[in-house]
GROMACS .gro file of C-alpha atoms in nm:
model
  305
    1MET     CA    1  -2.959   0.311  -0.919
    2LEU     CA    2  -2.663   0.458  -1.105
    3ALA     CA    3  -2.724   0.793  -0.937
    4ALA     CA    4  -2.681   0.633  -0.594
    5ILE     CA    5  -2.341   0.495  -0.695
    6ASP     CA    6  -2.232   0.841  -0.816
    7GLN     CA    7  -2.347   0.998  -0.489
    8PHE     CA    8  -2.159   0.733  -0.290
    9ARG     CA    9  -1.843   0.805  -0.488
   10ASP     CA   10  -1.881   1.178  -0.416
   11TYR     CA   11  -1.923   1.099  -0.047
   12LEU     CA   12  -1.605   0.890  -0.044
   13GLN     CA   13  -1.413   1.163  -0.223
   14VAL     CA   14  -1.527   1.452  -0.004
   15SER     CA   15  -1.585   1.296   0.338
   16ARG     CA   16  -1.341   1.005   0.335
   17ARG     CA   17  -1.081   1.168   0.110
   18LEU     CA   18  -0.996   0.841  -0.059
   19SER     CA   19  -0.740   0.829  -0.338
   20PRO     CA   20  -0.850   0.839  -0.705
   21HIS     CA   21  -0.733   0.478  -0.743
   22THR     CA   22  -0.952   0.363  -0.452
   23LEU     CA   23  -1.250   0.561  -0.578
   24LYS     CA   24  -1.214   0.399  -0.918
   25SER     CA   25  -1.205   0.052  -0.759
   26TYR     CA   26  -1.521   0.118  -0.558
   27SER     CA   27  -1.704   0.245  -0.867
   28GLU     CA   28  -1.599  -0.049  -1.082
   29ASP     CA   29  -1.698  -0.303  -0.816
   30LEU     CA   30  -2.042  -0.149  -0.766
   31LEU     CA   31  -2.105  -0.117  -1.139
   32GLN     CA   32  -2.015  -0.484  -1.175
   33PHE     CA   33  -2.269  -0.568  -0.902
   34LEU     CA   34  -2.533  -0.356  -1.077
   35ASN     CA   35  -2.454  -0.530  -1.406
   36PHE     CA   36  -2.504  -0.866  -1.234
   37LEU     CA   37  -2.846  -0.752  -1.111
   38THR     CA   38  -2.936  -0.618  -1.456
   39ARG     CA   39  -2.852  -0.945  -1.625
   40ASP     CA   40  -3.089  -1.116  -1.382
   41GLY     CA   41  -3.374  -0.887  -1.488
   42PHE     CA   42  -3.338  -0.659  -1.189
   43SER     CA   43  -3.275  -0.326  -1.365
   44CYS     CA   44  -3.612  -0.167  -1.292
   45VAL     CA   45  -3.602  -0.236  -0.918
   46GLY     CA   46  -3.432  -0.015  -0.660
   47TRP     CA   47  -3.153  -0.099  -0.417
   48GLU     CA   48  -3.408  -0.169  -0.143
   49ALA     CA   49  -3.523  -0.486  -0.325
   50VAL     CA   50  -3.179  -0.652  -0.312
   51ASP     CA   51  -3.162  -0.933  -0.054
   52HIS     CA   52  -2.883  -1.152   0.086
   53ARG     CA   53  -2.952  -1.424  -0.171
   54LEU     CA   54  -2.867  -1.185  -0.455
   55VAL     CA   55  -2.550  -1.074  -0.280
   56ARG     CA   56  -2.444  -1.436  -0.234
   57GLY     CA   57  -2.535  -1.507  -0.596
   58PHE     CA   58  -2.304  -1.225  -0.702
   59LEU     CA   59  -2.015  -1.378  -0.506
   60VAL     CA   60  -2.084  -1.722  -0.654
   61ARG     CA   61  -2.084  -1.575  -1.005
   62LEU     CA   62  -1.748  -1.409  -0.942
   63GLN     CA   63  -1.596  -1.732  -0.818
   64GLU     CA   64  -1.737  -1.926  -1.113
   65GLU     CA   65  -1.565  -1.675  -1.340
   66GLY     CA   66  -1.234  -1.760  -1.175
   67LEU     CA   67  -1.182  -1.439  -0.980
   68ALA     CA   68  -0.926  -1.462  -0.701
   69ARG     CA   69  -1.056  -1.492  -0.346
   70ARG     CA   70  -0.896  -1.165  -0.244
   71SER     CA   71  -1.071  -0.983  -0.530
   72VAL     CA   72  -1.406  -1.140  -0.444
   73ALA     CA   73  -1.365  -1.027  -0.082
   74ARG     CA   74  -1.280  -0.675  -0.197
   75LYS     CA   75  -1.596  -0.654  -0.408
   76LEU     CA   76  -1.808  -0.775  -0.116
   77SER     CA   77  -1.646  -0.505   0.098
   78ALA     CA   78  -1.742  -0.242  -0.161
   79VAL     CA   79  -2.106  -0.359  -0.166
   80ARG     CA   80  -2.112  -0.369   0.214
   81SER     CA   81  -1.976  -0.013   0.244
   82PHE     CA   82  -2.227   0.104  -0.017
   83TYR     CA   83  -2.522  -0.036   0.177
   84ARG     CA   84  -2.403   0.116   0.501
   85TYR     CA   85  -2.400   0.450   0.322
   86LEU     CA   86  -2.750   0.391   0.180
   87ARG     CA   87  -2.885   0.311   0.527
   88ARG     CA   88  -2.735   0.627   0.675
   89GLN     CA   89  -2.894   0.825   0.393
   90GLY     CA   90  -3.232   0.663   0.455
   91VAL     CA   91  -3.243   0.513   0.105
   92VAL     CA   92  -3.283   0.157   0.235
   93GLU     CA   93  -3.404   0.017   0.566
   94ARG     CA   94  -3.203  -0.304   0.573
   95ASP     CA   95  -2.856  -0.415   0.473
   96PRO     CA   96  -2.859  -0.732   0.257
   97THR     CA   97  -2.488  -0.790   0.319
   98VAL     CA   98  -2.543  -0.865   0.689
   99GLY     CA   99  -2.456  -1.228   0.750
  100VAL     CA  100  -2.293  -1.269   0.408
  101THR     CA  101  -1.932  -1.384   0.436
  102GLY     CA  102  -1.670  -1.379   0.167
  103PRO     CA  103  -1.449  -1.670   0.063
  104LYS     CA  104  -1.191  -1.786   0.313
  105GLN     CA  105  -0.868  -1.607   0.244
  106GLU     CA  106  -0.536  -1.779   0.196
  107ARG     CA  107  -0.274  -1.639   0.431
  108ARG     CA  108  -0.016  -1.472   0.211
  109LEU     CA  109   0.311  -1.362   0.361
  110PRO     CA  110   0.442  -1.033   0.222
  111SER     CA  111   0.742  -1.076  -0.005
  112HIS     CA  112   1.060  -0.900   0.099
  113LEU     CA  113   1.423  -0.873   0.000
  114LEU     CA  114   1.696  -1.029   0.208
  115ALA     CA  115   1.955  -0.788   0.348
  116PRO     CA  116   2.224  -0.873   0.084
  117GLU     CA  117   1.964  -0.840  -0.193
  118MET     CA  118   1.857  -0.502  -0.058
  119GLU     CA  119   2.219  -0.386  -0.053
  120ALA     CA  120   2.268  -0.483  -0.419
  121PHE     CA  121   1.936  -0.322  -0.511
  122LEU     CA  122   2.019   0.011  -0.346
  123LEU     CA  123   2.361   0.021  -0.513
  124ALA     CA  124   2.221  -0.046  -0.862
  125PRO     CA  125   2.141   0.317  -0.970
  126ASP     CA  126   2.416   0.515  -1.144
  127ARG     CA  127   2.461   0.806  -0.904
  128SER     CA  128   2.672   1.003  -1.151
  129ASP     CA  129   2.360   1.052  -1.366
  130PRO     CA  130   2.091   1.304  -1.252
  131ARG     CA  131   1.805   1.057  -1.285
  132GLY     CA  132   2.013   0.776  -1.139
  133LEU     CA  133   2.090   0.990  -0.835
  134ARG     CA  134   1.720   1.074  -0.802
  135ASP     CA  135   1.635   0.704  -0.820
  136ALA     CA  136   1.894   0.621  -0.555
  137ALA     CA  137   1.750   0.888  -0.325
  138LEU     CA  138   1.389   0.773  -0.356
  139LEU     CA  139   1.479   0.405  -0.312
  140GLU     CA  140   1.685   0.487  -0.003
  141CYS     CA  141   1.392   0.688   0.135
  142LEU     CA  142   1.139   0.410   0.075
  143TYR     CA  143   1.351   0.147   0.249
  144SER     CA  144   1.476   0.373   0.527
  145SER     CA  145   1.133   0.504   0.628
  146GLY     CA  146   0.884   0.232   0.534
  147MET     CA  147   0.671   0.492   0.356
  148ARG     CA  148   0.399   0.395   0.111
  149VAL     CA  149   0.478   0.503  -0.243
  150SER     CA  150   0.180   0.742  -0.238
  151GLU     CA  151   0.327   0.910   0.069
  152LEU     CA  152   0.668   0.939  -0.096
  153VAL     CA  153   0.551   1.100  -0.420
  154SER     CA  154   0.336   1.345  -0.221
  155LEU     CA  155   0.638   1.486  -0.039
  156ASN     CA  156   0.743   1.844  -0.101
  157VAL     CA  157   1.088   1.991  -0.048
  158VAL     CA  158   0.964   2.188   0.253
  159ASP     CA  159   0.858   1.863   0.422
  160LEU     CA  160   1.219   1.755   0.470
  161PRO     CA  161   1.365   1.812   0.817
  162GLN     CA  162   1.606   2.102   0.842
  163HIS     CA  163   1.768   1.932   1.138
  164GLY     CA  164   1.734   1.579   1.265
  165ASP     CA  165   1.621   1.264   1.092
  166SER     CA  166   1.241   1.261   1.123
  167LEU     CA  167   0.960   1.398   0.909
  168THR     CA  168   0.582   1.387   0.910
  169VAL     CA  169   0.394   1.213   0.630
  170VAL     CA  170   0.021   1.199   0.558
  171GLY     CA  171  -0.104   0.843   0.516
  172LYS     CA  172  -0.440   0.676   0.465
  173ARG     CA  173  -0.748   0.872   0.574
  174GLN     CA  174  -0.527   1.181   0.612
  175LYS     CA  175  -0.363   1.035   0.922
  176GLU     CA  176  -0.027   1.191   1.004
  177ARG     CA  177   0.265   0.993   1.143
  178LEU     CA  178   0.635   1.033   1.209
  179VAL     CA  179   0.890   0.845   0.995
  180PHE     CA  180   1.267   0.842   1.008
  181LEU     CA  181   1.544   0.871   0.750
  182GLY     CA  182   1.871   0.691   0.817
  183ARG     CA  183   2.210   0.842   0.748
  184SER     CA  184   2.244   0.683   0.403
  185ALA     CA  185   1.902   0.815   0.297
  186ARG     CA  186   1.977   1.165   0.430
  187GLU     CA  187   2.313   1.181   0.254
  188THR     CA  188   2.175   1.057  -0.078
  189LEU     CA  189   1.884   1.302  -0.052
  190ALA     CA  190   2.126   1.588   0.012
  191ASP     CA  191   2.322   1.494  -0.301
  192TYR     CA  192   2.000   1.474  -0.502
  193LEU     CA  193   1.883   1.817  -0.384
  194ALA     CA  194   2.220   1.975  -0.457
  195LEU     CA  195   2.315   1.808  -0.785
  196SER     CA  196   2.021   1.634  -0.950
  197ARG     CA  197   1.696   1.811  -0.869
  198PRO     CA  198   1.814   2.152  -1.002
  199ARG     CA  199   1.896   1.992  -1.339
  200LEU     CA  200   1.561   1.811  -1.359
  201PHE     CA  201   1.384   2.133  -1.260
  202ALA     CA  202   1.567   2.334  -1.528
  203ALA     CA  203   1.473   2.077  -1.795
  204GLY     CA  204   1.100   2.135  -1.753
  205ARG     CA  205   0.889   2.393  -1.933
  206ARG     CA  206   0.656   2.417  -1.634
  207PRO     CA  207   0.855   2.264  -1.352
  208ASP     CA  208   0.705   2.190  -1.012
  209ARG     CA  209   0.869   2.412  -0.751
  210GLU     CA  210   0.723   2.223  -0.455
  211ALA     CA  211   0.756   1.852  -0.538
  212LEU     CA  212   1.052   1.671  -0.386
  213PHE     CA  213   1.096   1.406  -0.655
  214LEU     CA  214   1.081   1.528  -1.015
  215ASN     CA  215   1.062   1.341  -1.344
  216LYS     CA  216   1.259   1.425  -1.659
  217ASN     CA  217   1.006   1.700  -1.739
  218GLY     CA  218   1.052   1.871  -1.406
  219THR     CA  219   0.711   1.769  -1.270
  220ARG     CA  220   0.613   1.544  -0.978
  221LEU     CA  221   0.685   1.173  -1.009
  222THR     CA  222   0.380   0.945  -1.006
  223ASP     CA  223   0.317   0.615  -0.828
  224ARG     CA  224   0.343   0.435  -1.163
  225SER     CA  225   0.680   0.592  -1.237
  226VAL     CA  226   0.818   0.470  -0.903
  227ARG     CA  227   0.693   0.119  -0.982
  228THR     CA  228   0.882   0.132  -1.311
  229ILE     CA  229   1.196   0.254  -1.132
  230VAL     CA  230   1.181  -0.028  -0.878
  231HIS     CA  231   1.139  -0.288  -1.153
  232ARG     CA  232   1.432  -0.141  -1.348
  233TYR     CA  233   1.677  -0.178  -1.059
  234ILE     CA  234   1.554  -0.522  -0.959
  235GLU     CA  235   1.663  -0.626  -1.308
  236ALA     CA  236   1.984  -0.422  -1.291
  237ALA     CA  237   2.079  -0.593  -0.965
  238ALA     CA  238   2.006  -0.931  -1.127
  239LEU     CA  239   1.768  -1.030  -0.848
  240SER     CA  240   1.545  -1.329  -0.925
  241THR     CA  241   1.236  -1.186  -0.758
  242HIS     CA  242   0.932  -0.978  -0.845
  243ALA     CA  243   0.928  -0.655  -0.648
  244THR     CA  244   0.712  -0.345  -0.619
  245PRO     CA  245   0.754  -0.030  -0.409
  246HIS     CA  246   0.550  -0.209  -0.140
  247THR     CA  247   0.820  -0.479  -0.129
  248LEU     CA  248   1.054  -0.218   0.017
  249ARG     CA  249   0.796  -0.140   0.285
  250HIS     CA  250   0.767  -0.511   0.366
  251SER     CA  251   1.146  -0.541   0.374
  252PHE     CA  252   1.168  -0.243   0.610
  253ALA     CA  253   0.927  -0.406   0.855
  254THR     CA  254   1.076  -0.755   0.827
  255HIS     CA  255   1.435  -0.637   0.881
  256LEU     CA  256   1.329  -0.433   1.185
  257LEU     CA  257   1.156  -0.735   1.334
  258GLU     CA  258   1.451  -0.964   1.265
  259ASN     CA  259   1.680  -0.720   1.442
  260GLY     CA  260   1.476  -0.701   1.759
  261ALA     CA  261   1.214  -0.428   1.705
  262ASP     CA  262   0.881  -0.489   1.876
  263LEU     CA  263   0.555  -0.514   1.685
  264ARG     CA  264   0.399  -0.209   1.848
  265SER     CA  265   0.685   0.013   1.730
  266ILE     CA  266   0.667  -0.132   1.379
  267GLN     CA  267   0.291  -0.068   1.379
  268GLU     CA  268   0.352   0.300   1.455
  269LEU     CA  269   0.624   0.333   1.192
  270LEU     CA  270   0.406   0.172   0.924
  271GLY     CA  271   0.096   0.366   1.021
  272HIS     CA  272  -0.122   0.057   1.066
  273ALA     CA  273  -0.451   0.128   1.243
  274SER     CA  274  -0.456  -0.218   1.399
  275LEU     CA  275  -0.180  -0.433   1.544
  276ALA     CA  276  -0.347  -0.732   1.377
  277THR     CA  277  -0.237  -0.591   1.040
  278THR     CA  278   0.124  -0.571   1.160
  279GLN     CA  279   0.126  -0.926   1.297
  280ILE     CA  280   0.170  -1.068   0.948
  281TYR     CA  281   0.535  -0.972   0.985
  282THR     CA  282   0.583  -1.225   1.264
  283HIS     CA  283   0.688  -1.474   0.999
  284VAL     CA  284   1.050  -1.552   1.071
  285SER     CA  285   1.271  -1.801   0.893
  286GLY     CA  286   1.364  -2.128   1.060
  287GLU     CA  287   1.725  -2.015   1.069
  288GLN     CA  288   1.628  -1.696   1.249
  289LEU     CA  289   1.427  -1.897   1.501
  290ARG     CA  290   1.725  -2.125   1.560
  291LYS     CA  291   1.950  -1.826   1.623
  292VAL     CA  292   1.703  -1.685   1.874
  293TYR     CA  293   1.674  -2.023   2.046
  294ASP     CA  294   2.050  -2.078   2.061
  295HIS     CA  295   2.105  -1.730   2.199
  296ALA     CA  296   1.819  -1.724   2.450
  297HIS     CA  297   1.770  -2.076   2.589
  298PRO     CA  298   2.004  -2.152   2.883
  299ARG     CA  299   2.054  -2.515   2.782
  300ALA     CA  300   2.046  -2.482   2.405
  301ARG     CA  301   2.420  -2.532   2.361
  302GLN     CA  302   2.475  -2.781   2.644
  303ARG     CA  303   2.519  -3.149   2.575
  304GLY     CA  304   2.276  -3.385   2.738
  305ASN     CA  305   2.398  -3.628   3.003
   0.00000   0.00000   0.00000
């Protein structure tokens, strides 16, 4: 049974080209499911013997242990994907996850920074320092383009546009899309490339010639490093909010929507496969709704008779 999980992981890595983080999550979820079966005396039986009652029992066990609904749903998704793979491979004839539903999810609105907060955040790095200038450039790029942090750290110097304001990034499932860099991002990037990156490159014993954003050792920045950078400047700007690199992506989408961009355009800029994913950004504050109403309704500002 363990061998099947290893083969599934190899399939995801080679055919689906999933990230190492996603592969690790799939493996951990499936091993947890196998451990559940083992504890119930199921270790000597193959995957074919699993039925929907065992799958539901696994979900109940997770909820009893206090796992969040979102995490339970993710683990069910991993088991479901695994069984689809097993059916295609002819290992099992039926899928025990069919008809099994996960816990009802709470609708969570993505957190974002208000425009004044974003301004303070982007001004927090010390641009006279090489690493501070690098930080300013990457934060400007994240907010200006709506890129995922994985897309940002994967950028190479040659990916930057020689002319114009657009560049191509590779997102989930190796899907390419066009993103844009505003004037502030382009100017800060130019300063970083001219003044900061050469110094970071020279500081490394084996510097990375291709990577756009370098760490103090001259090698490519990681997702985790960018998370640390974002947290540092949230504190430096004295903002009373928890933020991650994805917060900048949410802020990008929310600010576009508040300023009149349509959902279909935002979907393309974010690289969402489905418009339903983008529709979560239709949350708008009551004040914003009032402004729209006052501006658009012909009798909004007229006194009644």
